[in-house]
XYZ file of C-alpha atoms in Angstrom:
315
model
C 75.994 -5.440 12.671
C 72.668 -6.091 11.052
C 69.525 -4.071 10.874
C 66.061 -3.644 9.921
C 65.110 -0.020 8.791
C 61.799 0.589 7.058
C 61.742 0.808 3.239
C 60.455 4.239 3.338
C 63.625 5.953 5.344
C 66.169 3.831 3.978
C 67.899 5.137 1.141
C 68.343 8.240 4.066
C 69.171 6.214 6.436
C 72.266 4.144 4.990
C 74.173 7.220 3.748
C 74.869 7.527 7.490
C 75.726 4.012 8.746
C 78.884 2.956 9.382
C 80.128 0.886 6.622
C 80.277 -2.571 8.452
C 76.091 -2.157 8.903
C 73.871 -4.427 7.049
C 71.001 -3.193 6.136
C 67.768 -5.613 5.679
C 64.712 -3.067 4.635
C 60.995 -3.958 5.366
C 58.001 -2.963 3.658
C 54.545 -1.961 5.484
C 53.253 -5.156 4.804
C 56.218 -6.367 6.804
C 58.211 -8.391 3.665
C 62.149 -8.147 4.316
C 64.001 -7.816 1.843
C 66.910 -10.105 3.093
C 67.697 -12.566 6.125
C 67.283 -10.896 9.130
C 67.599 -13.715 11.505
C 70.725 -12.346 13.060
C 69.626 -9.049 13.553
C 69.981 -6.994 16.599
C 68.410 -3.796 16.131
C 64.675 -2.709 14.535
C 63.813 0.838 13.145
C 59.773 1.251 12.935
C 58.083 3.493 11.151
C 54.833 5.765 11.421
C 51.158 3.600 11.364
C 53.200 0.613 12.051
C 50.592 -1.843 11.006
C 50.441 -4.932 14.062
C 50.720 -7.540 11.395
C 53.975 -5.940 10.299
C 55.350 -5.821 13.665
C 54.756 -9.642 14.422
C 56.181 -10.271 11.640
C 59.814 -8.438 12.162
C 59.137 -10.282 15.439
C 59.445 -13.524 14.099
C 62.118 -13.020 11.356
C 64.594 -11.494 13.743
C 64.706 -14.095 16.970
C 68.163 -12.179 18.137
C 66.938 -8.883 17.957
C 67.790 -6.466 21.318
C 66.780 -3.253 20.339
C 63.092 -1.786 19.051
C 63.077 1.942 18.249
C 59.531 3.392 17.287
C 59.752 7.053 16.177
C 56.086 7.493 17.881
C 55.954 8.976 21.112
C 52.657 6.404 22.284
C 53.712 2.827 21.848
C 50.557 1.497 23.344
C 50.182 0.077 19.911
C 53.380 -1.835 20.137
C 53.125 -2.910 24.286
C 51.091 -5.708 23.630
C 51.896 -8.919 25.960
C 53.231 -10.823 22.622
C 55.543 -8.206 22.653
C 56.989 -7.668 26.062
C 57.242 -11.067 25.862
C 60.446 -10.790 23.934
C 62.296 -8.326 26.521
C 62.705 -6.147 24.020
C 64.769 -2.740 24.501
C 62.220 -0.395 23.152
C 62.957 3.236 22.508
C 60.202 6.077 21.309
C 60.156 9.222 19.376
C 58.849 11.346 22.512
C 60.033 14.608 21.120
C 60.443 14.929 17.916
C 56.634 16.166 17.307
C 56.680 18.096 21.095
C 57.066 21.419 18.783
C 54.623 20.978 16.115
C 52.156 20.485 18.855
C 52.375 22.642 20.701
C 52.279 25.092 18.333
C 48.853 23.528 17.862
C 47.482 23.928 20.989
C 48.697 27.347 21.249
C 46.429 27.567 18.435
C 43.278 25.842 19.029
C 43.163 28.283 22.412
C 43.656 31.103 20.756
C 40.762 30.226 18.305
C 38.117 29.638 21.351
C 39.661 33.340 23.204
C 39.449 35.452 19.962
C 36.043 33.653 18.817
C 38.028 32.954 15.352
C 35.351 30.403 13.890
C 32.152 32.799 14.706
C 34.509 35.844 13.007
C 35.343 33.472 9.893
C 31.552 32.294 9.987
C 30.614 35.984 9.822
C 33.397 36.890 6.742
C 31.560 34.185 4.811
C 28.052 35.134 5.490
C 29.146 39.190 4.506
C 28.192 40.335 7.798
C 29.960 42.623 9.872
C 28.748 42.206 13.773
C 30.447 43.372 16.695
C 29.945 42.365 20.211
C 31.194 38.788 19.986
C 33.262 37.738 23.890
C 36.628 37.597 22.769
C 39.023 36.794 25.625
C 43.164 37.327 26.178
C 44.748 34.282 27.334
C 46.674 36.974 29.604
C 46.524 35.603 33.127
C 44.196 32.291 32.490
C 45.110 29.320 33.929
C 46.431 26.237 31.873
C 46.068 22.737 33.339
C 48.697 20.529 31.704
C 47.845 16.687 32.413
C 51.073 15.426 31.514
C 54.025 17.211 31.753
C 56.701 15.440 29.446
C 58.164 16.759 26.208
C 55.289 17.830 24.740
C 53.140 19.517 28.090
C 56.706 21.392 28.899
C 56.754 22.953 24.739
C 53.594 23.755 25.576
C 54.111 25.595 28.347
C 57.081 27.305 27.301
C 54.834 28.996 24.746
C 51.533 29.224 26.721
C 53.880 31.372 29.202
C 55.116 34.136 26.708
C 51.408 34.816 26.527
C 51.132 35.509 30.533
C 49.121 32.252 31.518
C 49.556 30.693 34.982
C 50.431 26.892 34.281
C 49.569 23.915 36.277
C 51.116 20.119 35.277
C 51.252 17.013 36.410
C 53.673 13.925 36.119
C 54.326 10.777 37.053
C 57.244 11.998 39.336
C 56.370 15.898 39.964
C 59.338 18.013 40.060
C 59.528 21.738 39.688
C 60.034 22.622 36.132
C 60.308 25.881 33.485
C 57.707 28.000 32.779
C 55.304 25.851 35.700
C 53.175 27.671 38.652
C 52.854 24.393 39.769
C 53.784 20.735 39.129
C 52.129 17.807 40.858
C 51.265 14.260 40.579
C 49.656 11.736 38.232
C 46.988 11.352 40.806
C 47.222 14.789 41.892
C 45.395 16.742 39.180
C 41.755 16.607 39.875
C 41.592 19.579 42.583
C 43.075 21.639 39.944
C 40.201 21.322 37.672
C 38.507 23.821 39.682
C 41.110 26.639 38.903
C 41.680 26.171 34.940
C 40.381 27.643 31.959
C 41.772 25.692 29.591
C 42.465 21.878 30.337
C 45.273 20.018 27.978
C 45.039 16.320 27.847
C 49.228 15.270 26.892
C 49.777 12.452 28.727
C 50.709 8.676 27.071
C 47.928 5.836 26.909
C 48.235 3.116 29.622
C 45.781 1.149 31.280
C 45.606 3.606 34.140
C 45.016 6.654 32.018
C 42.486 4.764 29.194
C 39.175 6.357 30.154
C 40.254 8.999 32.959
C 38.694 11.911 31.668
C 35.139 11.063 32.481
C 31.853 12.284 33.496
C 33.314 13.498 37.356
C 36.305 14.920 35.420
C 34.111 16.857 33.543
C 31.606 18.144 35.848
C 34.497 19.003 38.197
C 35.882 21.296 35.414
C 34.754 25.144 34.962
C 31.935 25.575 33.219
C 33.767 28.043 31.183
C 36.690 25.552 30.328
C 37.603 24.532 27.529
C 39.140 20.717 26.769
C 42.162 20.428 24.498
C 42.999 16.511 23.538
C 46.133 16.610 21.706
C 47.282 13.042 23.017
C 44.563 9.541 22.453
C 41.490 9.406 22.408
C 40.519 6.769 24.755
C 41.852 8.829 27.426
C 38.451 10.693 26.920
C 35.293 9.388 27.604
C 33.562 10.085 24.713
C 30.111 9.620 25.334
C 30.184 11.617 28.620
C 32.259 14.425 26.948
C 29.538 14.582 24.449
C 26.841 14.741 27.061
C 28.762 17.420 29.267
C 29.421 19.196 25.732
C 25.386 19.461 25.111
C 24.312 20.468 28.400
C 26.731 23.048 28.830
C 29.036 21.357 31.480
C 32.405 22.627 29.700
C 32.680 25.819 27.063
C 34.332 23.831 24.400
C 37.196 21.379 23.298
C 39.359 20.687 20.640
C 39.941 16.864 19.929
C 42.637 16.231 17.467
C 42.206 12.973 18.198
C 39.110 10.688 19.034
C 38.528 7.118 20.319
C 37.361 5.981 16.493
C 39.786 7.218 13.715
C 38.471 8.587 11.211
C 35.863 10.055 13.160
C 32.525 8.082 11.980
C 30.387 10.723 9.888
C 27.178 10.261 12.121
C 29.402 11.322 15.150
C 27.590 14.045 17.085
C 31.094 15.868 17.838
C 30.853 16.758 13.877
C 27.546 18.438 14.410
C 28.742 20.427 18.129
C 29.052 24.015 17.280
C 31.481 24.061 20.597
C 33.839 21.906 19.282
C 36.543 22.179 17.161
C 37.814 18.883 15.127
C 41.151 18.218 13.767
C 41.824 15.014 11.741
C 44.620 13.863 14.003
C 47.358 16.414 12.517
C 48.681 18.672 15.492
C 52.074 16.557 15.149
C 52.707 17.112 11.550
C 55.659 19.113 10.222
C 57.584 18.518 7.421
C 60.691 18.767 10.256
C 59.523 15.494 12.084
C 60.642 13.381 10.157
C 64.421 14.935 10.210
C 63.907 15.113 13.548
C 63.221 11.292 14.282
C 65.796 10.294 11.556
C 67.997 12.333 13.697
C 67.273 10.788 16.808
C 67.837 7.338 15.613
C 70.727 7.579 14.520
C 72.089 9.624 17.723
C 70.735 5.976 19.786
C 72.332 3.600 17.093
C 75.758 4.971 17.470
C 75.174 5.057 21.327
C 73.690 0.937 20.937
C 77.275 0.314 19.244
C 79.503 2.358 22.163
C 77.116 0.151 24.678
C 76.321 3.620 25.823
C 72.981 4.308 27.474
C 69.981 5.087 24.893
C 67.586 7.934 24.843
C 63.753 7.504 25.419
C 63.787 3.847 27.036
C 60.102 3.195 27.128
C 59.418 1.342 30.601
C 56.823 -1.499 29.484
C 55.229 -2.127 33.011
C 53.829 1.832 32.411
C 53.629 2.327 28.720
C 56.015 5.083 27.858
């Protein structure tokens, strides 16, 4: 069987493969090494450049089988693509822990006031009175409950936090007060202190959190984006940021990446910025190695694969 594994995993990669696997390796500019015309199977990597894609595309006309160690592939959905009837597979997972270690972290800087304290230690000035909060008993609004929202919650729990989610098809799950649908979220706003944005980009979820998101929100809430940033709004999330609307948010990622310098989220002393990082661990990439592997010896037992993205939706 022949396959196409990026250049950068490899030399890992092949020290696992049964010995009747051909390997063809691909650079990020997308140059194979070999002819991969008969090829079933494709192994992306991270920052998968579109160029690079179209061009496995169209040296591999037998390929079956896409697996993309990112959990969004709203990069990779294009209508060029689904076009092929691809199998495509995803890397939901592998970074769930990372994360949420993150956002366990960016909460726990707004409660204990951590940037005012570290402000303070660098101006030499030791002030009390600052509103430091417990995340003990606050209420956590999960918007999107997969992988990621249910590491999340696992953790956000230990601390004592009641814990709202919502997915595409609500069931009861671990460590959630309450789980209901994608469309079923908005009446929660109401009730949380701090909202987590976790769900996949799609068409229906580009844009959601806008200006009657926001105002519906607490006015003490703060707004945790750990997911894309064109869910978000960005210029009403800006204005609701200014006039007080929300508390605060946390965007590890934004609609334009890098974040431009005249930005006004730079300049927002109630926001907290994070260069798109909350998934990075030097364990991800084990972990998506891993997985891969686990689906290519299930693709050559014909038995069902993990993480089968469904196109029509996006993840």
């Amino acid at each position: 069987m022949k396959i196409i594994l990026p250049i950068d995993v490899a030399t890992e990669l092949e020290a696992h493969l049964p010995d009747d696997t051909v390997v063809v390796r691909v650079d990020s500019e997308g140059k194979l090494d070999g002819d991969a015309t008969n090829a079933e199977v494709y192994f992306s990597w991270f920052f998968l450049k579109p160029t690079t894609l179209h061009q496995v595309l169209e040296s591999a006309p037998q390929l079956r089988w896409h697996h993309a160690p990112n959990a969004g592939v709203n990069h990779i959905v294009t209508p060029k693509y689904i076009e092929r009837n691809l199998i495509l597979t995803n890397g939901a997972g592998v970074h769930a822990v990372p994360i949420a270690e993150f956002v366990i972290a960016y909460m726990l800087s707004y409660a204990k006031q951590l940037s005012k304290l570290h402000q303070q230690q660098t101006q030499h000035r030791w002030q009390k009175g600052l509103p430091i909060q417990e995340l003990l008993d606050k209420t956590l609004l999960i918007i999107g409950a997969g992988g990621i929202g249910q590491e999340i919650a696992s953790r956000a729990k230990a601390f004592g936090m009641r814990i709202f989610g919502s997915r595409r098809h609500p069931q009861p799950l671990p460590n959630f007060d309450k789980v209901v649908g994608a469309d079923e979220w908005k009446p929660l706003l109401g009730e949380a202190d701090y909202v987590v944005i976790a769900t996949p980009l799609t068409w229906d979820t580009k844009g959601m959190i806008d200006a009657e998101v926001l105002r519906l929100m607490r006015k003490s809430a703060y707004l945790i984006n750990i997911a894309r940033g064109a869910i978000v709004d960005e210029f009403a999330l800006v204005k609701a940021l200014e006039d007080g609307e929300i508390a605060g948010a946390a965007l590890d990622t934004v609609f334009t990446e890098p974040l431009p310098a005249e930005s006004p989220l730079w300049s927002l002393p109630n926001v907290f910025i994070t260069p798109h990082c909350s998934g990075n661990s030097p364990r991800v990439k084990e972990r998506s190695l891993a997985l891969f592997l686990d689906n290519f010896t299930r693709y050559r037992q014909s038995k069902p694969l993990r993480n089968i993205v469904d196109q029509t939706v996006g993840y």
